[in-house]
Tab-separated table of C-alpha atoms in Angstrom:
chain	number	residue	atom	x	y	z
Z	1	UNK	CA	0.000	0.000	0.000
Z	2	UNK	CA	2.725	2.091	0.339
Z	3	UNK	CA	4.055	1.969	-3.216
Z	4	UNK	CA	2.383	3.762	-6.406
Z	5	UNK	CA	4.567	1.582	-8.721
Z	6	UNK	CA	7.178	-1.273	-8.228
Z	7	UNK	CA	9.607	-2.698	-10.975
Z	8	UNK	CA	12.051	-5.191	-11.323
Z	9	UNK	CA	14.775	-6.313	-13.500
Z	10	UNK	CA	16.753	-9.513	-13.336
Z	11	UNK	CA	19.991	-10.331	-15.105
Z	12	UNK	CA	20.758	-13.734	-15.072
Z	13	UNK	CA	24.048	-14.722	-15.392
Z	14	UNK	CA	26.505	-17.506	-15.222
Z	15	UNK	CA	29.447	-18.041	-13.109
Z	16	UNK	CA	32.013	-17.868	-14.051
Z	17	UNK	CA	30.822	-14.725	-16.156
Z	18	UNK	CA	32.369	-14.909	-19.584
Z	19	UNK	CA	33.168	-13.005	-22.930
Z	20	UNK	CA	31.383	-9.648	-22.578
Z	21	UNK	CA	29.556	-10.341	-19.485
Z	22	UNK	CA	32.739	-10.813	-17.705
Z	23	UNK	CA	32.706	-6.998	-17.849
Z	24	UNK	CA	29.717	-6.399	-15.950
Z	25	UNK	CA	31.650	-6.384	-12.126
Z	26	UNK	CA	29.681	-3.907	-9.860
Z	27	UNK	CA	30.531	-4.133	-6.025
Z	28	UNK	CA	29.660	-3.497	-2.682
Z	29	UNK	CA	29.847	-0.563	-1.108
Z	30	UNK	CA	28.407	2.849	0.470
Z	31	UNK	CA	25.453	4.254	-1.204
Z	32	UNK	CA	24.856	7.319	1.267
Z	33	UNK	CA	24.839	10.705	-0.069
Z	34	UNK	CA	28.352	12.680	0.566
Z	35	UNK	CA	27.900	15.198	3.423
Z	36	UNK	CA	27.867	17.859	0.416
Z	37	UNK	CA	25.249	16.521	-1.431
Z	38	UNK	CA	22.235	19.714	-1.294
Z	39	UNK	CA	18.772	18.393	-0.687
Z	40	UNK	CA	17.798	21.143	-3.462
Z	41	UNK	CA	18.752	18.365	-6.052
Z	42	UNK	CA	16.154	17.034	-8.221
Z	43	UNK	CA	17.749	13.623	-8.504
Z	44	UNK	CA	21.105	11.539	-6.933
Z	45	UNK	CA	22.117	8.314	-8.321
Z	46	UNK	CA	25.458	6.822	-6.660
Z	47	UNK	CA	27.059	3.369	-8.301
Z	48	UNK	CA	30.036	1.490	-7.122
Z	49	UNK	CA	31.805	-0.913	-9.782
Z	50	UNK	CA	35.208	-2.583	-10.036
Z	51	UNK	CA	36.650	-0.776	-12.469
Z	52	UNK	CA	39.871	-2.592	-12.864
Z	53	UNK	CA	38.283	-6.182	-13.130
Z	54	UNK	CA	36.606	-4.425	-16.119
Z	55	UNK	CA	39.507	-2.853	-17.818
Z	56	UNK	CA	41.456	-6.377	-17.448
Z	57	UNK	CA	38.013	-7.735	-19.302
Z	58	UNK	CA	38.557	-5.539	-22.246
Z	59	UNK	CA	41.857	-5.641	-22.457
Z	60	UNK	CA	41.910	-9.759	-22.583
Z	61	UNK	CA	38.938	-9.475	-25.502
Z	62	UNK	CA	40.451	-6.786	-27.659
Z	63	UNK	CA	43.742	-8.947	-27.490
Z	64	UNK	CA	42.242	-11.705	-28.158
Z	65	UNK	CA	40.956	-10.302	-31.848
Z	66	UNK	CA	43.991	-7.745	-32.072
Z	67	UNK	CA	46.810	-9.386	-30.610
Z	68	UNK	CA	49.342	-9.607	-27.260
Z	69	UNK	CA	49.198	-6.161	-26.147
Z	70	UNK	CA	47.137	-4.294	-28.374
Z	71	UNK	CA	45.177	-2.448	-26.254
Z	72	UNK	CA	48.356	-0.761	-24.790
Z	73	UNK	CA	49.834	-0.386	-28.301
Z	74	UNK	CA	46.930	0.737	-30.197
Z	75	UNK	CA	44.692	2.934	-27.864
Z	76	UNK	CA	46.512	4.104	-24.491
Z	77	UNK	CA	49.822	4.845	-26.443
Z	78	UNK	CA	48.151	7.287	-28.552
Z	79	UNK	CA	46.545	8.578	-25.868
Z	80	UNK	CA	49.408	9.015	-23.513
Z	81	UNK	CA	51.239	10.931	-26.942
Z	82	UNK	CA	48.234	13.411	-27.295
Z	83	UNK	CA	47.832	14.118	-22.920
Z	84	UNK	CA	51.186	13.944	-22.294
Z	85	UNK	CA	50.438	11.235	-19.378
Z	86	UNK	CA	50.102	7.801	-18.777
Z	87	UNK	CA	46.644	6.919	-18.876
Z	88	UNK	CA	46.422	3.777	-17.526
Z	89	UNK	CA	48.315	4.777	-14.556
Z	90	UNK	CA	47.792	8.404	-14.131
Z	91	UNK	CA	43.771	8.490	-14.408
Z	92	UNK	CA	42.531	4.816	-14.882
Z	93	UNK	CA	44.512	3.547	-11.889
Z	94	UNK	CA	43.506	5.917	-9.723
Z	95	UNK	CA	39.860	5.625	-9.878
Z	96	UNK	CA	38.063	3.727	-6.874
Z	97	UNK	CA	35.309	2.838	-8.460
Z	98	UNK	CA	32.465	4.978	-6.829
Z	99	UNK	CA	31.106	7.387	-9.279
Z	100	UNK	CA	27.883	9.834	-8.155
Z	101	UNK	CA	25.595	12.080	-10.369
Z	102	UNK	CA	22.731	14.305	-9.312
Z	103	UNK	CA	20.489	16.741	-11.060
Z	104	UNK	CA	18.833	20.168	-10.395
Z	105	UNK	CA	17.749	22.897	-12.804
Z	106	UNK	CA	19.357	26.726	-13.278
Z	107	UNK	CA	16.651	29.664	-13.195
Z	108	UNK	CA	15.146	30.937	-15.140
Z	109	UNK	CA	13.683	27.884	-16.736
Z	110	UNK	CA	15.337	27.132	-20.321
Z	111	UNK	CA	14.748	23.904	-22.543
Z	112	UNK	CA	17.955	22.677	-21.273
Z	113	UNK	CA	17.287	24.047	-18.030
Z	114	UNK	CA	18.923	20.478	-16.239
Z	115	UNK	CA	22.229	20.756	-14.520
Z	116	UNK	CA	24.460	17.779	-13.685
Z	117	UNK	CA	27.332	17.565	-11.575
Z	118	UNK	CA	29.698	14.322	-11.659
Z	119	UNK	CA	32.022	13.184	-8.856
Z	120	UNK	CA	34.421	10.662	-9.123
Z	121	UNK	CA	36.338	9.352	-6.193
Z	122	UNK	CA	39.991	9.214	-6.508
Z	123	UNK	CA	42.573	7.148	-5.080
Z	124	UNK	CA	45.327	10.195	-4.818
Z	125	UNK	CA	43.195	12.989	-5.329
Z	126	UNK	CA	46.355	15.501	-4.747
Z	127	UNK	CA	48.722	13.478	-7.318
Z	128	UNK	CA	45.793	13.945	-10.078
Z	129	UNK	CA	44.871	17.278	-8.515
Z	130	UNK	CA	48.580	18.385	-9.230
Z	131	UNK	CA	50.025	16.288	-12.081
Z	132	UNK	CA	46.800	15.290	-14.138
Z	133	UNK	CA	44.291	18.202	-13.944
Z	134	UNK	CA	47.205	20.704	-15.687
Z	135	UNK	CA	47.676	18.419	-18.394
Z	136	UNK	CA	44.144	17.719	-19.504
Z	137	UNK	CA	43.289	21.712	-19.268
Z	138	UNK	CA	46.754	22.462	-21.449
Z	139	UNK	CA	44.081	20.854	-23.989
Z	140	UNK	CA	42.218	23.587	-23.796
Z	141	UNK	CA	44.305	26.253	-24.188
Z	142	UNK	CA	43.767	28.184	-27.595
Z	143	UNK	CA	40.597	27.255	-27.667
Z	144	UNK	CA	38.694	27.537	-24.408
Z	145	UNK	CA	39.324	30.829	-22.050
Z	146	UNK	CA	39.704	28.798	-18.258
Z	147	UNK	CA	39.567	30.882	-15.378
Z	148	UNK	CA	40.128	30.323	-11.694
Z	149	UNK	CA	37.126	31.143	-9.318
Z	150	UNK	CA	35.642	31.019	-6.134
Z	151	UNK	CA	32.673	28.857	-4.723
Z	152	UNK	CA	32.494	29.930	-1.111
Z	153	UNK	CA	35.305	27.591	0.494
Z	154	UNK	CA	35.534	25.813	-3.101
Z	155	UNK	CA	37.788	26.913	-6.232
Z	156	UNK	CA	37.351	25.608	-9.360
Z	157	UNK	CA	38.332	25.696	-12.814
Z	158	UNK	CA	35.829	27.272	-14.971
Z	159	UNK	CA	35.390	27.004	-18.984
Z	160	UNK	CA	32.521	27.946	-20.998
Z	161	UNK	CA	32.741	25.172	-24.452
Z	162	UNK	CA	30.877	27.571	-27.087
Z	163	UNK	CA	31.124	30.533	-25.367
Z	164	UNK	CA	29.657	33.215	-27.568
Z	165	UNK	CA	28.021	31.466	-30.177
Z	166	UNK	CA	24.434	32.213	-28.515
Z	167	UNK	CA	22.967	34.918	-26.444
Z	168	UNK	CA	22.593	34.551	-22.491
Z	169	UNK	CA	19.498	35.312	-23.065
Z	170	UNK	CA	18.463	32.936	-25.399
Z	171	UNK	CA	16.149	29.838	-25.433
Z	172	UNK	CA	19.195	27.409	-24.422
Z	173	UNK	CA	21.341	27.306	-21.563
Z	174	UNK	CA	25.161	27.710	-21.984
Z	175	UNK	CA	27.413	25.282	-20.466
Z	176	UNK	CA	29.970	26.439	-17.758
Z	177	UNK	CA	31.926	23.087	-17.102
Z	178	UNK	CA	33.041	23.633	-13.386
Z	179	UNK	CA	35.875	21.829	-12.072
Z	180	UNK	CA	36.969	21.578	-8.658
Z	181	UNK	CA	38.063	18.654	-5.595
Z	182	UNK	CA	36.088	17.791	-2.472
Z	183	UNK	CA	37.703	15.351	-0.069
Z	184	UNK	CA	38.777	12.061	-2.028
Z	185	UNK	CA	36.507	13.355	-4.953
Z	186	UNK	CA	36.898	14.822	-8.713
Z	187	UNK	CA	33.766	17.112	-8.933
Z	188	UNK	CA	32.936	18.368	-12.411
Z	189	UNK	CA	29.472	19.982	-12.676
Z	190	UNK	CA	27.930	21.845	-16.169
Z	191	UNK	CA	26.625	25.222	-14.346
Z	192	UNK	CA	27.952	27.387	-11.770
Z	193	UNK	CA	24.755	27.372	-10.329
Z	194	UNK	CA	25.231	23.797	-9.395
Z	195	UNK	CA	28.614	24.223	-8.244
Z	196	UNK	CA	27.560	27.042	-6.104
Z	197	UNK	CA	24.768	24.522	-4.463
Z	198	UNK	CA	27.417	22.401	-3.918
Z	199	UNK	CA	29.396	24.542	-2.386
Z	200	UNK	CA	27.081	25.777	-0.132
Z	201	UNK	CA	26.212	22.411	1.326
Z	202	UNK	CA	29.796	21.768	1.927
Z	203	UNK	CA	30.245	24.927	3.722
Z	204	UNK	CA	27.233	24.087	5.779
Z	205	UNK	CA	24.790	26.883	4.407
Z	206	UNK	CA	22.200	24.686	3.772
Z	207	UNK	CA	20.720	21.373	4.506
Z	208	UNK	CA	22.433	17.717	3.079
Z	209	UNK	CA	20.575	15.609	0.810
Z	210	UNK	CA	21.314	12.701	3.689
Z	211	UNK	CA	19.392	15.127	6.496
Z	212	UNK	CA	16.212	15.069	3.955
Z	213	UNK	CA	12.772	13.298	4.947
Z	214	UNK	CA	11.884	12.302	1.511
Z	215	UNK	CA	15.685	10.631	1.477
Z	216	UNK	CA	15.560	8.994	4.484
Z	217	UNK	CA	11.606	7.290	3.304
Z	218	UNK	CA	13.240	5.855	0.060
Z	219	UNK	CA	16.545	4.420	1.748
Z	220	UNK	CA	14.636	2.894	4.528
Z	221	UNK	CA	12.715	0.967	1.987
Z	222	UNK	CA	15.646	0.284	0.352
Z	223	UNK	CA	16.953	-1.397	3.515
Z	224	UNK	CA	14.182	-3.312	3.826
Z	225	UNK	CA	14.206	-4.799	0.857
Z	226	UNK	CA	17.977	-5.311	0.972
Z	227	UNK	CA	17.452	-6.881	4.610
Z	228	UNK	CA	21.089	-5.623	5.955
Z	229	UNK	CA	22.924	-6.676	2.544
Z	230	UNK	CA	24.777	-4.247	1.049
Z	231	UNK	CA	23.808	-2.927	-2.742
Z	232	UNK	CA	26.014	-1.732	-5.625
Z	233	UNK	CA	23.629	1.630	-6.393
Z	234	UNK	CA	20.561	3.760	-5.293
Z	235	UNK	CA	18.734	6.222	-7.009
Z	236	UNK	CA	16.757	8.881	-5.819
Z	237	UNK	CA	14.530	11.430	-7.336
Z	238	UNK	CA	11.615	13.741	-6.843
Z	239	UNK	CA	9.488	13.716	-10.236
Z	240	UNK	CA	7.593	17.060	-9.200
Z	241	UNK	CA	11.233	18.693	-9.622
Z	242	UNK	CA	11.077	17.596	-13.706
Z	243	UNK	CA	7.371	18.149	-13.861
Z	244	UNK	CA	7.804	21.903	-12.866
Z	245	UNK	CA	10.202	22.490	-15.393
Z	246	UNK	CA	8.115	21.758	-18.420
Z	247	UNK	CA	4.907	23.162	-16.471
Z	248	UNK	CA	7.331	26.761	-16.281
Z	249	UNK	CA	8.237	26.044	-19.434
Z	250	UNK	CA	4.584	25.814	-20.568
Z	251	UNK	CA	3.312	28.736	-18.703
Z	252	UNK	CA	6.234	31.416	-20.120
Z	253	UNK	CA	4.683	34.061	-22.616
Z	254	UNK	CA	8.236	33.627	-24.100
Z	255	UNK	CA	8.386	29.868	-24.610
Z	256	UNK	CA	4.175	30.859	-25.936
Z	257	UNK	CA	5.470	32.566	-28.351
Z	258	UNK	CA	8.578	30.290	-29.878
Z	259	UNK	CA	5.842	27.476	-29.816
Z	260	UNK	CA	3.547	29.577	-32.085
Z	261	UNK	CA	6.570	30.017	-34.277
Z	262	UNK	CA	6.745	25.947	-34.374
Z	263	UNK	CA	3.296	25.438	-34.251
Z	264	UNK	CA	2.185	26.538	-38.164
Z	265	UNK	CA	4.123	23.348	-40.009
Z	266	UNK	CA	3.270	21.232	-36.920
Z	267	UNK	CA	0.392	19.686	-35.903
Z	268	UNK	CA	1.284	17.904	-32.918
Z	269	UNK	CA	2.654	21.941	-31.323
Z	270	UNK	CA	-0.487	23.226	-32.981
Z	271	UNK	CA	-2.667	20.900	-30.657
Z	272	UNK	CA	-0.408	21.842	-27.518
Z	273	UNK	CA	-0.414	25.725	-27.999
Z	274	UNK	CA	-4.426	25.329	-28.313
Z	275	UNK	CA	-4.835	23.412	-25.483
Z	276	UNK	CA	-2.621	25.580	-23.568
Z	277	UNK	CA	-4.386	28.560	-24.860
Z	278	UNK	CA	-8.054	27.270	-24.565
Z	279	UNK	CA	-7.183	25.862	-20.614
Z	280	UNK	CA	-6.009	27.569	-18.327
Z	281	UNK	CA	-3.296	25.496	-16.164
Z	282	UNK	CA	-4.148	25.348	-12.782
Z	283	UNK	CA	-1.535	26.084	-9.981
Z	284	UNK	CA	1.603	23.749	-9.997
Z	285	UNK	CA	0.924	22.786	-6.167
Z	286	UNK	CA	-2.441	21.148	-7.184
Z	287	UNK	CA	-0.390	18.690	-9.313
Z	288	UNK	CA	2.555	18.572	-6.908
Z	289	UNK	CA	0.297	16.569	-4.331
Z	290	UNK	CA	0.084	13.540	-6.230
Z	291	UNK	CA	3.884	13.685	-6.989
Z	292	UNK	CA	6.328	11.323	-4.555
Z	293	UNK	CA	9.438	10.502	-4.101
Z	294	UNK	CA	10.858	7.416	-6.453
Z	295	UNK	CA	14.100	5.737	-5.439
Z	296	UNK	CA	15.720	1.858	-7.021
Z	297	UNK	CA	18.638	-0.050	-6.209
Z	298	UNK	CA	21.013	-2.366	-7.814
Z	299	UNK	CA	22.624	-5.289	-6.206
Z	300	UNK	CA	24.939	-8.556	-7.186
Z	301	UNK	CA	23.391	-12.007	-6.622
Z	302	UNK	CA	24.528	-15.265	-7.360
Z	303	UNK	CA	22.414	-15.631	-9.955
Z	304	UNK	CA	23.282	-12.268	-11.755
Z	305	UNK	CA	22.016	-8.622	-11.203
Z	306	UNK	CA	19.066	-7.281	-9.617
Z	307	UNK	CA	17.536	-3.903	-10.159
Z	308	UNK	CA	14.031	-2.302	-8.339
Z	309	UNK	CA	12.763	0.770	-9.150
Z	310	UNK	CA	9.604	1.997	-6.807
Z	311	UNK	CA	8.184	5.328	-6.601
Z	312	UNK	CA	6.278	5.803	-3.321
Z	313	UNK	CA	2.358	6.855	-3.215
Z	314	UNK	CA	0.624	10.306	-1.474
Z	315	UNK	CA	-1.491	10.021	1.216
């Protein structure tokens, strides 16, 4: 009764795991949000995986078709030439294996108006924070403008791809990759609004994602289902946090009058801006109460991988 919908998804798999499946090696380990995870986000999705049991997967099948060595020959040497680096030892060797993503959305509301941020936990964070990072930026010099700024107790490395192709004030968001360490973590997020929310949580501004009510429902029934096992992922999300985007979207005169522009060779956007022009849309929290949080987890079994995805129901 507690549950508006429930999925699952079984993998079944041999073992030994084999061939391509062989590559398929997620493991153990904490799913709780990072301390500077905000609860503003509209979605978090954590994931560990062994990473090197993976890479030694590849590396044995592309061998196998393109020789002893190959992979070292053909790919990561001409990689190494173009970075300057060794990049087997210098980036993949230094990845632990946990990588988390979460989601919010920059004002004021744009098509693209969703903002990720990556982080990706490091074995030496300072060795790739001081001989990695320069090297893969000298890439972008000539052709990107980087600049060095400040997120409250955060500094980060700041590029804009595209930058001045478009108007600020157009229809689509720019990107402004943001680049910047947190503990054992390499944190890369596509706004500075996102890095800024970031930042703000780590500086203890404003409330953790792990401190948040709707959280703490979803990975308690999580931990029932995993009855004290650990998983390899979680996902959390709040669907009205999409929903209000488009319903913004929907509601600007602005975006009204692009659609209208869309809308004469169209039929489907010719039905939409006349239902949108006929009906008036009633206030977003009317919608919002039938809107709760949805959550899944993945976890290793003997017989392969399980996935369940739930979303929970309103009172």
């Amino acid at each position: 009764p507690d549950f508006d919908s429930i999925n699952h998804f079984h993998l079944s798999l041999s073992s030994p795991r084999r061939g391509v499946l062989s590559l398929l090696r997620p493991k153990s380990g904490s799913t709780a949000p990072e301390s500077w995870i905000p609860d503003s986000v509209a979605s978090y999705s954590t994931i560990n995986w062994d990473l090197a049991a993976t890479l030694q997967g590849v590396e044995r099948l592309y061998n196998q078709f393109q020789g002893e060595d190959a992979l070292n020959q053909n790919v990561f040497a001409r990689i190494n030439d173009r970075l300057e680096l060794d990049f087997r030892k210098d980036i993949l060797d230094n990845l632990e294996g946990r990588i988390t993503m979460l989601q919010g959305f920059v004002r004021p509301v744009r098509i693209n108006s969703g903002s990720n941020v990556y982080a990706i936990r490091l074995r030496n964070p300072e060795y790739f924070k001081n001989n990695v990072l320069p090297k893969l930026l000298k890439q972008l010099e000539g052709r990107e403008e980087v600049t060095t700024e400040g997120f409250g107790k955060l500094t980060a490395q700041v590029f804009q791809p595209g930058r001045g192709e478009q108007s600020p004030d157009g229809p689509i968001r720019q990107p402004e990759v943001c680049v910047t360490f947190i503990d054992d973590y390499l944190v890369v997020a596509d706004s500075r609004y996102m890095m800024r929310q970031v930042a703000d949580c780590q500086a203890g501004v404003t409330a953790s994602l792990r401190e948040s009510l709707e959280y703490q429902l979803i990975s308690d029934r999580i931990a029932a289902q995993l009855q004290e096992k650990e998983c390899s992922a979680i996902s959390f999300a709040r669907p009205e946090e999409s929903l209000q985007l488009f319903y913004e979207l929907a509601r600007d005169p602005k975006n009204r009058e692009r659609l209208k522009g869309i809308a004469e060779d169209n039929g489907f956007f010719k039905a939409l801006l006349s239902a949108l022009e006929s009906r008036e849309l009633p206030p977003f929290s009317v919608i919002a109460q039938y809107l709760a949080p949805a959550g899944g987890f993945l976890v290793e079994e003997e017989t392969g991988l399980h996935y369940m995805s739930f979303s929970l129901r309103r009172d």
